[in-house]
Amino acid sequence: MLHIFHFPPCLSVSSCWSPVIHYCVSLLLRWLTMPSLKYQAGDKVMGRWPGSSLYYEVKVLSYDAKSRNYTVIYKDGTELELKEQDIMNVTSFQQRSRSRSNSRSPGRRRSRSRSPARTTRRSSSRTAAAAAAAAAGDGTPSSRGDKKLKQAAEIKISPIQQQEKEPAENNSNNKHEKKEENNMASKVNEKLSEAAKLTVILSGFPQADAKALLYTLPVGKLSEGVLLRSGRRLTYRTNGFFAFVVSAAVVAAAVYQGADLTYIHSHFLQLTSASFLVSMLLSVYLYVRSRSAGPDERALGGNSGETHHKSAMLRLRALCCLLISTAPAAICFDSPGKVIYDFFKGRELNPRIKEFDLKFFCEMRPGLIGWCLINVAMALAEMKQQKLDAPSCSMILVNVFQLVYVVDGLWNEEAILTTMDLMHDGFGYMLAFGDLVWVPFTYTLQANYLVSHPNPLSLPVLTAIIVLKLVGFYIFRKSNSEKNAFRRNPSDPRLSHLKTIPTATGKSLLVSGWWGVVRHPNYLGDLIMALAWSLPCGFSHLLPWFYIIYFFILLVHRVSRDMIACRRKYGSAWDEYCRTVRYRIIPGVY
Ligand SMILES: NC(=O)C1=CN([C@@H]2O[C@H](COP(=O)(O)OP(=O)(O)OC[C@H]3O[C@@H](n4cnc5c(N)ncnc54)[C@H](OP(=O)(O)O)[C@@H]3O)[C@@H](O)[C@H]2O)C=CC1
Ligand SMILES: CC(C)CCC[C@@H](C)[C@H]1CC=C2C3=C(CC[C@@]21C)[C@@]1(C)CC[C@H](O)C(C)(C)[C@@H]1CC3
């Protein structure tokens, strides 16, 4: 790098000084570009427990510049990786706790005694102990001792309410043990949601109903999302099916009035470009507003390089001030982050305009409903182009299969609240583009293809394709519902026969049932369905097979992303799950 520094003749120096100057400049450059570590190995700090708002005393072990994570260790040896934003030094933590409790009204103070922060220290060793207990298992969930289960349950109970009664004694019966765990987990959940509600009340967030568009009409259930890092839960108006029915009625009325839907087929590229523009504008808006989002509102990904860049920039700013000694230099630099990466990935986890949740809305409504609308338009275009009185069998299959998929998604809209996109991903260009452009305009490629490429099907082939679709749909729906029901209520009596692995976070992992067959049974079902969507188009062109190829790549990538996230979240309990359930998507193969 040093060769870029050429000294002008007026500053030329004798050759004996040159190495010294080069050395000094290289030191200076290194100082400017090295990431500044806020915490050093050996520091005692307060670390936020992943997925919660609880802080525990931990010791910093190391810093990984690549992932920008600190590895920290609890008092009894449990290690976790934390982001800088999830770490606080002990003094500022105490000051913050003090100033919070001082600024509260007496009524609030009383409530606060139930809040997590009060007992973080006391419970830190318990958390670690529970993690260690989970780690020390022999690999068979059913053989786990009651003590371990108790410890796992205590993790969340103790910080919330110190006086919580000990769970009743378990007997060694496996079924009973499972139920006991479920009950405890349910207590944990109850306490967590109590704490979350409390946090919502304390922090003054309005719980008012949503108001705008169909999504915000007070029709349909109000569902609670998962517990956020900020300690609160958001509510969502899950009336997707209602929105679908109303939209379908509007389209039907428009067609009845003479609207020509085949316009969609003949202006496909123009419509795609228009949607692309909308997704771009939306992403710019999302990025701009995300700059002012607080740390708790940001996704854990999508904030790349902030620490690194900020510290380098701060040093540069300091250097400028030092050299030029002018005030403007002190304010002219700001942390750029990796703008493109953050713009792409999305920084804000749940961007909302009042109660209107942009990510939830975009993921479930325009793309999915638009997908069906375009498919219907393609069926009409096929009839027009092929001069048919009714759509072909292949077109009907593709339309019905995908309609079932969309309607199922909207009917079970609540289940999306426990998917990766809603729980962990920021809302940025990738999802905005995916929801508004990718889904409606590429997921309809099979129907689009059939408009000008008829593919007649024999009865046995038709039957086989329908059976395949039903099998895929059954696996997809059952496995998604099983996980969703378990995450919402671990003590659901319908799930009491399932084995689980307790984790240090208080949540358990299903290890039998669908989630004991492969680690992503829902992906397996989804892939089988994707196959059934492409088969009606035959094998003469790659275009109708585009979806399944892309989808397989997407899911393999999601598997690895989820592995990393779950490994970080659940530590050794996740390793144990992976040892017990060896295959990811396809049993015995992958
Ligand atoms: N058609 C399309 O284009 C797409 C469809 N999909 C579909 O969307 C659905 C959701 O997918 P996605 O969000 O990627 O993944 P999942 O719904 O599988 O969610 C993964 C999460 O489930 C939880 N989990 C994992 N293993 C277990 C277990 N053994 N027991 C309990 N919980 C577990 C973990 O979260 P935690 O423990 O924190 O709860 C994990 O992060 C799938 O059916 C998928 O096929 C997805 C992408 C694209
Ligand atoms: C642009 C990129 C190449 C990829 C973008 C990915 C997105 C298109 C998908 C990410 C997760 C999705 C889900 C569905 C649609 C596709 C996207 C947005 C989903 C809403 C489809 C209907 C299902 O029933 C579902 C389970 C609700 C799906 C959830 C995930």
XYZ file of C-alpha atoms and ligand atoms in Angstrom:
668
model
C 0.000 0.000 0.000
C 2.904 2.280 0.688
C 3.812 2.735 -2.935
C 0.889 5.104 -3.322
C 2.680 7.623 -1.112
C 4.971 9.751 -3.312
C 6.483 12.678 -1.548
C 6.646 15.926 -3.547
C 10.197 17.252 -4.258
C 9.845 20.034 -1.702
C 9.360 17.360 0.939
C 12.056 15.009 -0.336
C 14.151 13.446 2.371
C 17.464 11.752 2.416
C 17.397 8.032 1.745
C 18.343 7.210 5.339
C 15.117 8.830 6.632
C 12.918 7.194 4.087
C 12.474 3.777 5.867
C 11.605 5.558 9.106
C 8.973 7.664 7.414
C 7.596 4.622 5.613
C 7.429 2.778 8.899
C 5.578 5.659 10.571
C 3.125 5.971 7.699
C 2.486 2.237 7.732
C 1.803 2.360 11.469
C -0.539 5.264 10.927
C -2.367 3.421 8.158
C -2.712 0.331 10.268
C -4.085 2.443 13.113
C -6.577 4.059 10.768
C -7.882 0.866 9.231
C -7.808 -1.622 12.048
C -11.188 -2.351 13.621
C -11.332 -0.793 17.074
C -12.345 -3.241 19.716
C -14.652 -1.776 22.259
C -14.113 -4.759 24.520
C -10.895 -6.646 25.017
C -10.298 -10.296 25.899
C -10.666 -10.693 29.645
C -13.124 -7.778 30.084
C -16.080 -8.456 32.374
C -19.180 -7.134 30.647
C -22.944 -7.559 30.513
C -24.104 -9.667 27.551
C -27.625 -9.814 26.226
C -29.015 -13.344 26.129
C -29.861 -14.086 22.464
C -33.516 -13.610 21.665
C -34.277 -11.863 24.940
C -33.797 -8.566 26.712
C -31.957 -10.160 29.620
C -28.360 -9.257 30.374
C -25.927 -11.529 32.174
C -22.415 -10.978 33.420
C -19.957 -12.550 30.997
C -16.264 -12.471 30.246
C -14.990 -11.570 26.781
C -12.835 -14.327 25.319
C -12.110 -13.184 21.789
C -13.293 -11.153 18.832
C -13.802 -12.508 15.346
C -13.154 -9.734 12.831
C -14.866 -11.673 10.027
C -18.218 -12.231 11.711
C -17.701 -9.188 13.991
C -18.837 -11.245 16.927
C -17.388 -11.436 20.395
C -17.073 -14.851 21.966
C -18.076 -14.549 25.607
C -18.109 -17.035 28.443
C -20.504 -17.425 31.345
C -19.386 -18.134 34.860
C -19.697 -21.884 34.524
C -18.099 -22.173 31.127
C -20.907 -21.768 28.565
C -19.636 -19.923 25.501
C -21.724 -17.831 23.129
C -21.080 -15.424 20.279
C -22.537 -11.946 20.693
C -22.645 -8.827 18.555
C -21.183 -5.616 19.948
C -24.648 -4.089 20.185
C -25.630 -6.888 22.563
C -22.822 -6.122 24.975
C -22.596 -3.340 27.556
C -19.940 -2.515 30.046
C -20.938 -3.189 33.623
C -20.825 0.440 34.764
C -23.069 1.772 32.021
C -25.396 -1.175 32.529
C -25.719 -0.353 36.220
C -26.141 3.345 35.476
C -28.834 2.562 32.941
C -30.687 0.260 35.343
C -30.420 2.890 38.091
C -31.599 5.739 35.923
C -34.480 3.612 34.638
C -35.693 2.674 38.066
C -35.280 6.276 39.307
C -37.292 7.687 36.462
C -40.224 5.342 37.044
C -43.361 6.254 38.898
C -44.062 4.279 42.103
C -46.655 2.201 40.302
C -44.225 1.420 37.568
C -41.509 0.676 40.049
C -43.697 -1.948 41.588
C -44.188 -3.555 38.205
C -40.504 -3.346 37.521
C -39.736 -5.738 40.347
C -41.035 -8.417 38.037
C -38.874 -7.323 35.167
C -35.950 -9.331 33.838
C -33.189 -6.843 34.529
C -33.562 -7.094 38.288
C -32.332 -10.607 38.628
C -30.022 -10.989 35.716
C -26.974 -11.689 37.807
C -28.658 -14.197 40.008
C -29.869 -16.104 37.032
C -26.780 -15.918 34.933
C -25.258 -18.986 36.421
C -28.552 -20.762 36.089
C -28.709 -19.964 32.423
C -25.265 -21.286 31.945
C -26.070 -24.261 34.097
C -29.054 -25.028 31.933
C -26.931 -24.721 28.836
C -24.411 -27.054 30.358
C -27.188 -29.435 31.331
C -28.447 -29.448 27.776
C -24.933 -30.016 26.542
C -24.265 -32.840 28.936
C -27.137 -34.993 27.633
C -26.503 -38.463 26.337
C -28.188 -37.712 23.063
C -31.494 -39.359 23.871
C -34.025 -36.719 24.721
C -36.268 -39.162 26.491
C -33.498 -40.075 28.889
C -32.945 -36.583 30.158
C -33.289 -36.086 33.893
C -35.947 -33.991 35.535
C -33.288 -31.763 36.961
C -32.139 -30.681 33.548
C -35.683 -29.944 32.504
C -36.239 -27.924 35.623
C -33.102 -25.968 35.000
C -34.113 -25.284 31.422
C -37.467 -24.034 32.608
C -35.954 -21.866 35.300
C -33.885 -19.932 32.839
C -36.665 -17.602 31.917
C -38.772 -17.985 35.002
C -36.225 -16.815 37.468
C -35.294 -13.491 35.920
C -38.928 -12.553 35.527
C -40.232 -13.424 38.933
C -37.988 -14.514 41.704
C -40.749 -16.013 43.844
C -41.962 -18.377 41.144
C -42.813 -21.775 42.632
C -40.604 -24.716 41.783
C -42.268 -26.997 39.254
C -43.892 -30.092 40.724
C -41.773 -33.199 41.086
C -41.625 -35.275 37.941
C -41.705 -39.006 37.852
C -39.419 -40.946 35.572
C -42.120 -41.878 33.086
C -41.092 -40.512 29.717
C -44.536 -39.329 28.690
C -44.998 -37.629 31.985
C -41.605 -36.052 31.683
C -42.516 -34.682 28.288
C -45.776 -33.244 29.584
C -43.970 -31.742 32.518
C -41.512 -30.102 30.209
C -44.322 -28.815 28.072
C -46.078 -27.399 31.112
C -42.936 -25.710 32.258
C -42.242 -24.388 28.811
C -45.777 -23.101 28.737
C -45.218 -21.380 32.071
C -42.086 -19.908 30.606
C -44.061 -18.668 27.641
C -46.768 -17.254 29.857
C -44.175 -15.414 31.886
C -42.441 -14.185 28.781
C -45.614 -12.885 27.234
C -46.533 -11.314 30.576
C -43.147 -9.645 30.600
C -43.569 -8.612 27.002
C -46.990 -7.120 27.705
C -45.526 -5.359 30.701
C -42.716 -3.981 28.584
C -45.239 -2.776 26.029
C -47.223 -1.009 28.724
C -44.131 0.418 30.384
C -42.672 1.701 27.185
C -45.972 3.202 26.152
C -46.323 1.445 22.814
C -49.870 1.736 21.570
C -51.744 -1.560 21.108
C -54.384 0.046 18.905
C -55.955 -1.873 16.043
C -54.535 -1.422 12.595
C -56.263 1.058 10.245
C -55.591 1.128 6.481
C -56.290 -1.079 3.477
C -57.764 -4.563 3.812
C -54.898 -5.670 6.007
C -55.772 -3.118 8.627
C -59.544 -3.529 8.523
C -60.692 -4.830 11.876
C -61.659 -8.134 10.277
C -59.882 -11.332 11.252
C -57.735 -12.341 14.153
C -55.089 -10.238 15.855
C -52.098 -12.570 16.214
C -49.038 -12.073 18.337
C -45.606 -12.400 16.770
C -42.630 -14.032 18.449
C -40.846 -12.363 21.355
C -38.462 -9.756 19.984
C -35.016 -8.834 21.287
C -36.554 -5.658 22.639
C -38.681 -7.871 24.899
C -41.951 -7.040 23.191
C -44.258 -8.817 20.805
C -45.910 -7.177 17.823
C -49.487 -7.843 16.870
C -50.516 -8.638 13.315
C -53.920 -8.550 11.704
C -54.047 -12.009 10.112
C -56.910 -11.571 7.650
C -55.060 -12.669 4.503
C -57.782 -15.045 3.400
C -60.371 -12.295 3.742
C -58.145 -10.001 1.647
C -57.882 -12.736 -0.974
C -61.663 -13.238 -1.169
C -62.313 -9.497 -1.450
C -59.611 -9.121 -4.133
C -61.027 -12.084 -6.071
C -64.513 -10.568 -5.891
C -63.176 -7.229 -7.185
C -61.380 -8.948 -10.094
C -64.486 -11.019 -10.899
C -66.602 -7.854 -10.908
C -64.079 -6.133 -13.176
C -64.097 -9.073 -15.611
C -67.897 -9.043 -15.512
C -67.768 -5.358 -16.418
C -65.614 -6.216 -19.452
C -62.043 -5.872 -18.173
C -59.662 -7.912 -20.330
C -57.226 -9.792 -18.072
C -55.224 -11.039 -21.057
C -53.716 -7.538 -21.012
C -51.511 -8.902 -18.225
C -50.077 -11.506 -20.611
C -49.547 -9.092 -23.471
C -47.955 -6.452 -21.217
C -45.993 -8.823 -19.009
C -42.646 -7.031 -19.351
C -44.126 -3.582 -18.813
C -45.880 -4.767 -15.654
C -42.710 -6.470 -14.431
C -40.758 -3.231 -14.939
C -43.409 -1.214 -13.121
C -43.294 -3.604 -10.166
C -39.528 -3.471 -10.219
C -39.688 0.312 -9.964
C -42.115 0.108 -7.062
C -39.872 -2.388 -5.242
C -36.885 -0.100 -5.817
C -38.711 2.942 -4.415
C -39.931 0.903 -1.474
C -36.394 -0.313 -0.767
C -34.994 3.219 -0.846
C -37.704 4.285 1.580
C -36.929 1.296 3.809
C -33.224 2.030 3.779
C -33.675 5.722 4.560
C -36.023 5.080 7.465
C -33.805 2.284 8.774
C -31.005 4.816 9.375
C -32.959 6.107 12.340
C -34.047 2.702 13.659
C -32.804 1.890 17.148
C -30.540 -1.134 17.766
C -33.460 -3.206 19.061
C -35.430 -2.552 15.894
C -32.674 -3.727 13.577
C -32.212 -7.200 12.171
C -29.063 -8.932 13.365
C -27.876 -9.228 9.761
C -27.985 -6.228 7.468
C -25.872 -3.940 9.633
C -22.614 -4.935 8.177
C -19.389 -3.319 9.031
C -20.899 -0.651 11.172
C -18.507 -1.163 14.040
C -15.483 -1.569 11.864
C -16.221 1.343 9.605
C -17.314 3.605 12.362
C -14.146 3.123 14.316
C -11.928 3.612 11.261
C -13.890 6.691 10.321
C -13.761 8.039 13.835
C -10.015 7.679 13.778
C -9.812 9.433 10.437
C -12.007 12.191 11.801
C -9.804 12.480 14.863
C -6.748 12.646 12.648
C -8.282 15.376 10.481
C -9.168 17.413 13.538
C -5.672 16.946 14.811
C -3.948 17.916 11.571
C -6.206 20.640 10.293
C -7.714 21.680 13.609
C -10.894 22.803 12.004
C -14.322 22.202 13.440
C -15.991 21.242 10.123
C -13.719 18.230 9.850
C -15.154 16.945 13.072
C -18.633 16.705 11.612
C -18.063 15.948 7.962
C -17.589 12.179 8.296
C -20.251 9.716 9.162
C -20.342 5.937 9.272
C -21.228 4.693 5.778
C -21.549 1.001 6.724
C -21.699 -1.210 3.689
C -24.539 0.729 2.172
C -25.210 -1.633 -0.719
C -25.158 -4.731 1.462
C -27.439 -3.165 4.035
C -29.756 -1.798 1.349
C -29.969 -5.310 -0.097
C -30.404 -7.250 3.139
C -32.520 -4.708 4.990
C -31.656 -3.175 8.328
C -34.995 -2.807 10.050
C -36.640 -5.993 11.300
C -40.262 -4.871 11.453
C -40.722 -1.540 9.663
C -44.167 -0.232 10.472
C -46.177 2.832 9.582
C -48.278 3.100 12.708
C -49.814 -0.395 12.945
C -49.248 -1.204 9.287
C -46.484 -3.796 9.081
C -44.750 -3.379 5.725
C -42.835 -6.680 5.703
C -45.759 -8.835 6.771
C -48.060 -7.117 4.284
C -45.675 -7.389 1.323
C -44.744 -10.997 2.052
C -48.332 -12.169 2.246
C -50.529 -9.958 0.089
C -49.452 -8.307 -3.196
C -47.098 -11.083 -4.342
C -49.315 -14.026 -3.448
C -52.586 -12.498 -4.639
C -50.828 -11.091 -7.721
C -49.465 -14.579 -8.458
C -52.993 -16.029 -8.634
C -54.274 -13.105 -10.654
C -51.505 -13.529 -13.228
C -52.139 -17.293 -13.390
C -55.819 -16.678 -14.142
C -54.814 -14.144 -16.787
C -52.541 -16.780 -18.353
C -55.418 -19.292 -18.453
C -57.565 -16.725 -20.267
C -54.685 -15.879 -22.606
C -54.245 -19.592 -23.384
C -57.925 -19.921 -24.260
C -57.642 -16.879 -26.503
C -54.382 -17.908 -28.168
C -55.188 -21.628 -28.560
C -58.823 -20.868 -29.395
C -60.114 -23.110 -26.598
C -63.476 -23.038 -24.818
C -61.805 -23.923 -21.525
C -58.225 -23.913 -20.257
C -56.167 -27.051 -20.961
C -55.769 -29.785 -18.335
C -52.145 -28.791 -17.703
C -53.150 -25.159 -17.234
C -55.926 -26.134 -14.835
C -53.521 -28.289 -12.819
C -50.927 -25.520 -12.549
C -53.588 -22.955 -11.645
C -55.316 -25.130 -9.054
C -52.065 -26.385 -7.471
C -50.658 -22.905 -7.051
C -54.005 -21.502 -5.953
C -54.124 -24.150 -3.218
C -50.601 -23.148 -2.138
C -51.468 -19.457 -1.952
C -54.842 -19.932 -0.273
C -53.243 -22.298 2.229
C -50.556 -19.698 2.987
C -53.181 -16.994 3.510
C -55.488 -19.255 5.509
C -52.612 -20.201 7.816
C -51.193 -16.710 7.726
C -50.365 -16.788 11.411
C -47.784 -19.514 10.747
C -45.605 -17.081 8.838
C -44.876 -15.300 12.098
C -42.560 -18.164 13.076
C -40.690 -18.290 9.742
C -37.134 -17.051 9.302
C -38.120 -14.052 7.196
C -40.474 -12.662 9.783
C -38.429 -13.556 12.847
C -34.883 -12.731 11.771
C -34.549 -11.016 8.379
C -34.520 -7.300 7.853
C -36.842 -5.806 5.259
C -34.705 -4.525 2.417
C -34.355 -4.775 -1.329
C -34.049 -8.575 -1.395
C -37.408 -9.210 0.235
C -39.146 -6.204 -1.348
C -38.018 -7.361 -4.801
C -38.781 -10.986 -3.905
C -42.292 -10.188 -2.693
C -43.340 -7.663 -5.328
C -41.494 -8.799 -8.459
C -39.981 -12.239 -8.089
C -43.006 -14.084 -6.698
C -45.700 -12.777 -9.065
C -43.583 -12.682 -12.223
C -41.374 -15.774 -11.968
C -43.618 -18.102 -9.983
C -46.107 -17.796 -12.850
C -43.643 -19.015 -15.471
C -45.305 -22.428 -15.782
C -48.688 -20.899 -16.599
C -47.002 -18.345 -18.852
C -45.217 -21.142 -20.702
C -48.411 -23.147 -21.218
C -50.104 -20.216 -22.992
C -48.082 -20.917 -26.110
C -46.803 -24.478 -25.431
C -49.751 -26.871 -25.018
C -48.871 -30.126 -23.256
C -51.711 -32.679 -23.234
C -51.633 -35.169 -20.322
C -52.778 -38.791 -20.254
C -55.030 -39.876 -17.380
C -52.359 -41.942 -15.541
C -49.855 -39.078 -15.756
C -52.480 -36.614 -14.589
C -53.381 -38.874 -11.648
C -49.742 -39.401 -10.709
C -49.116 -35.640 -10.714
C -52.168 -35.016 -8.515
C -51.036 -37.697 -6.041
C -47.563 -36.153 -5.942
C -49.007 -32.739 -5.216
C -51.198 -34.125 -2.426
C -48.252 -35.935 -0.805
C -46.105 -32.798 -0.953
C -48.890 -30.624 0.377
C -49.586 -33.022 3.250
C -45.930 -33.035 4.371
C -45.640 -29.249 3.947
C -48.809 -28.387 5.843
C -48.456 -30.946 8.626
C -44.834 -30.087 9.382
C -45.378 -26.330 9.269
C -48.442 -26.588 11.494
C -46.627 -28.877 13.919
C -43.765 -26.434 14.387
C -46.029 -23.428 14.515
C -48.324 -25.041 17.105
C -45.319 -26.090 19.185
C -43.725 -22.646 19.076
C -46.999 -21.001 20.019
C -47.885 -23.409 22.810
C -45.319 -26.053 23.767
C -47.864 -27.676 26.084
C -50.430 -28.171 23.311
C -52.019 -31.561 24.235
C -52.001 -32.583 20.560
C -48.201 -32.503 20.660
C -47.726 -34.252 23.984
C -46.494 -37.450 22.294
C -43.526 -35.654 20.722
C -40.001 -35.796 22.092
C -38.068 -32.605 22.501
C -34.600 -31.353 23.356
C -34.535 -28.521 25.893
C -32.220 -25.639 25.069
C -30.594 -23.002 27.226
C -32.890 -20.317 25.832
C -35.966 -21.925 27.392
C -37.306 -22.977 23.972
C -37.154 -26.673 23.034
C -36.462 -28.366 19.724
C -38.813 -30.997 18.339
C -36.915 -34.200 17.762
C -39.696 -36.589 16.803
C -42.747 -36.274 14.574
C -42.077 -34.463 11.292
C -39.076 -32.613 12.715
C -37.525 -35.938 13.650
C -37.624 -37.223 10.046
C -35.441 -34.485 8.576
C -34.387 -31.072 9.859
C -36.580 -29.258 7.320
C -39.607 -31.448 6.545
C -41.506 -28.362 5.363
C -38.877 -27.793 2.641
C -39.231 -31.406 1.554
C -42.993 -31.007 1.126
C -42.507 -27.693 -0.659
C -40.021 -29.244 -3.105
C -42.331 -32.172 -3.879
C -45.085 -29.674 -4.636
C -42.719 -27.679 -6.858
C -42.069 -30.844 -8.844
C -45.812 -31.341 -9.285
C -46.097 -27.767 -10.609
C -43.496 -28.292 -13.322
C -44.477 -31.792 -14.497
C -47.699 -30.657 -16.278
C -45.506 -28.603 -18.620
C -43.509 -31.565 -19.892
C -39.794 -31.791 -20.520
C -39.275 -29.972 -23.799
C -38.203 -26.647 -22.292
C -36.205 -25.520 -19.262
C -38.381 -22.476 -18.530
C -41.148 -24.258 -16.570
C -38.424 -26.013 -14.552
C -36.848 -22.738 -13.574
C -38.875 -22.523 -10.360
C -37.847 -25.871 -8.901
C -34.159 -25.297 -9.751
C -34.157 -21.836 -8.173
C -36.198 -23.098 -5.246
C -33.830 -25.950 -4.497
C -30.872 -23.534 -4.449
C -32.827 -21.098 -2.273
C -33.739 -23.814 0.220
C -30.205 -25.242 0.411
C -28.984 -21.731 1.153
C -31.714 -21.249 3.762
C -30.746 -24.549 5.407
C -27.163 -23.380 5.853
C -28.274 -19.927 7.036
C -30.628 -21.505 9.547
C -27.934 -23.950 10.708
C -25.626 -21.053 11.560
C -28.390 -19.095 13.288
C -29.638 -22.089 15.303
C -26.113 -23.174 16.204
C -25.492 -19.704 17.593
C -28.845 -19.621 19.375
C -29.016 -23.115 20.816
C -25.333 -24.132 21.010
C -24.809 -27.729 22.002
C -28.550 -28.506 22.034
C -28.562 -27.790 18.298
C -25.548 -30.059 17.785
C -27.410 -32.764 19.623
C -30.465 -32.226 17.402
C -28.252 -32.503 14.298
C -26.714 -35.707 15.634
C -30.164 -37.174 16.267
C -31.754 -35.961 13.021
C -28.985 -36.414 10.497
C -30.538 -35.377 7.207
C -31.458 -31.857 6.244
C -34.166 -32.101 3.587
C -34.215 -35.483 1.845
C -34.120 -38.521 4.166
C -31.035 -40.657 3.557
C -29.720 -38.340 0.824
C -29.192 -34.770 1.977
N -42.329 -20.744 -1.977
C -41.280 -20.057 -1.612
O -40.725 -19.298 -2.384
C -40.717 -20.220 -0.273
C -41.360 -20.990 0.638
N -40.811 -21.164 1.858
C -41.547 -21.996 2.782
O -41.818 -21.226 3.911
C -41.864 -22.053 5.069
C -41.027 -21.418 6.167
O -39.647 -21.545 5.839
P -38.418 -20.953 6.694
O -38.836 -19.751 7.431
O -37.279 -20.854 5.763
O -38.029 -22.087 7.672
P -38.746 -22.787 8.886
O -40.196 -22.524 8.953
O -38.322 -24.194 8.798
O -38.111 -22.042 10.121
C -36.845 -22.348 10.621
C -36.935 -22.107 12.104
O -37.724 -23.131 12.728
C -37.250 -23.368 14.044
N -36.868 -24.770 14.138
C -35.939 -25.432 13.427
N -35.871 -26.717 13.802
C -36.793 -26.873 14.773
C -37.193 -27.981 15.572
N -36.647 -29.181 15.444
N -38.153 -27.792 16.488
C -38.739 -26.568 16.634
N -38.386 -25.483 15.917
C -37.435 -25.636 14.993
C -36.042 -22.477 14.229
O -36.489 -21.221 14.748
P -36.802 -20.970 16.316
O -36.192 -22.107 17.054
O -36.187 -19.655 16.595
O -38.285 -20.953 16.444
C -35.599 -22.210 12.821
O -34.878 -21.014 12.708
C -41.366 -23.420 4.631
O -42.436 -24.281 4.458
C -40.717 -23.183 3.302
O -40.812 -24.307 2.480
C -39.631 -20.574 2.211
C -38.966 -19.804 1.327
C -39.448 -19.558 -0.004
C -35.250 -12.488 -4.818
C -34.576 -13.627 -4.238
C -33.891 -14.439 -5.284
C -35.392 -14.542 -3.386
C -36.484 -13.901 -2.575
C -37.148 -14.901 -1.716
C -38.626 -14.653 -1.522
C -39.320 -14.633 -2.865
C -39.209 -15.763 -0.624
C -38.557 -15.773 0.755
C -39.532 -16.479 1.602
C -40.737 -16.484 1.000
C -41.926 -17.131 1.455
C -43.050 -17.197 0.661
C -43.017 -16.576 -0.676
C -41.623 -16.391 -1.220
C -40.708 -15.700 -0.264
C -41.171 -14.279 -0.020
C -44.373 -17.715 1.171
C -45.142 -16.459 1.561
C -45.153 -18.463 0.082
C -46.459 -19.045 0.625
C -46.153 -20.051 1.719
O -47.339 -20.678 2.195
C -45.398 -19.437 2.877
C -44.969 -20.558 3.814
C -46.313 -18.528 3.675
C -44.126 -18.737 2.307
C -43.253 -18.066 3.369
C -41.890 -17.776 2.803
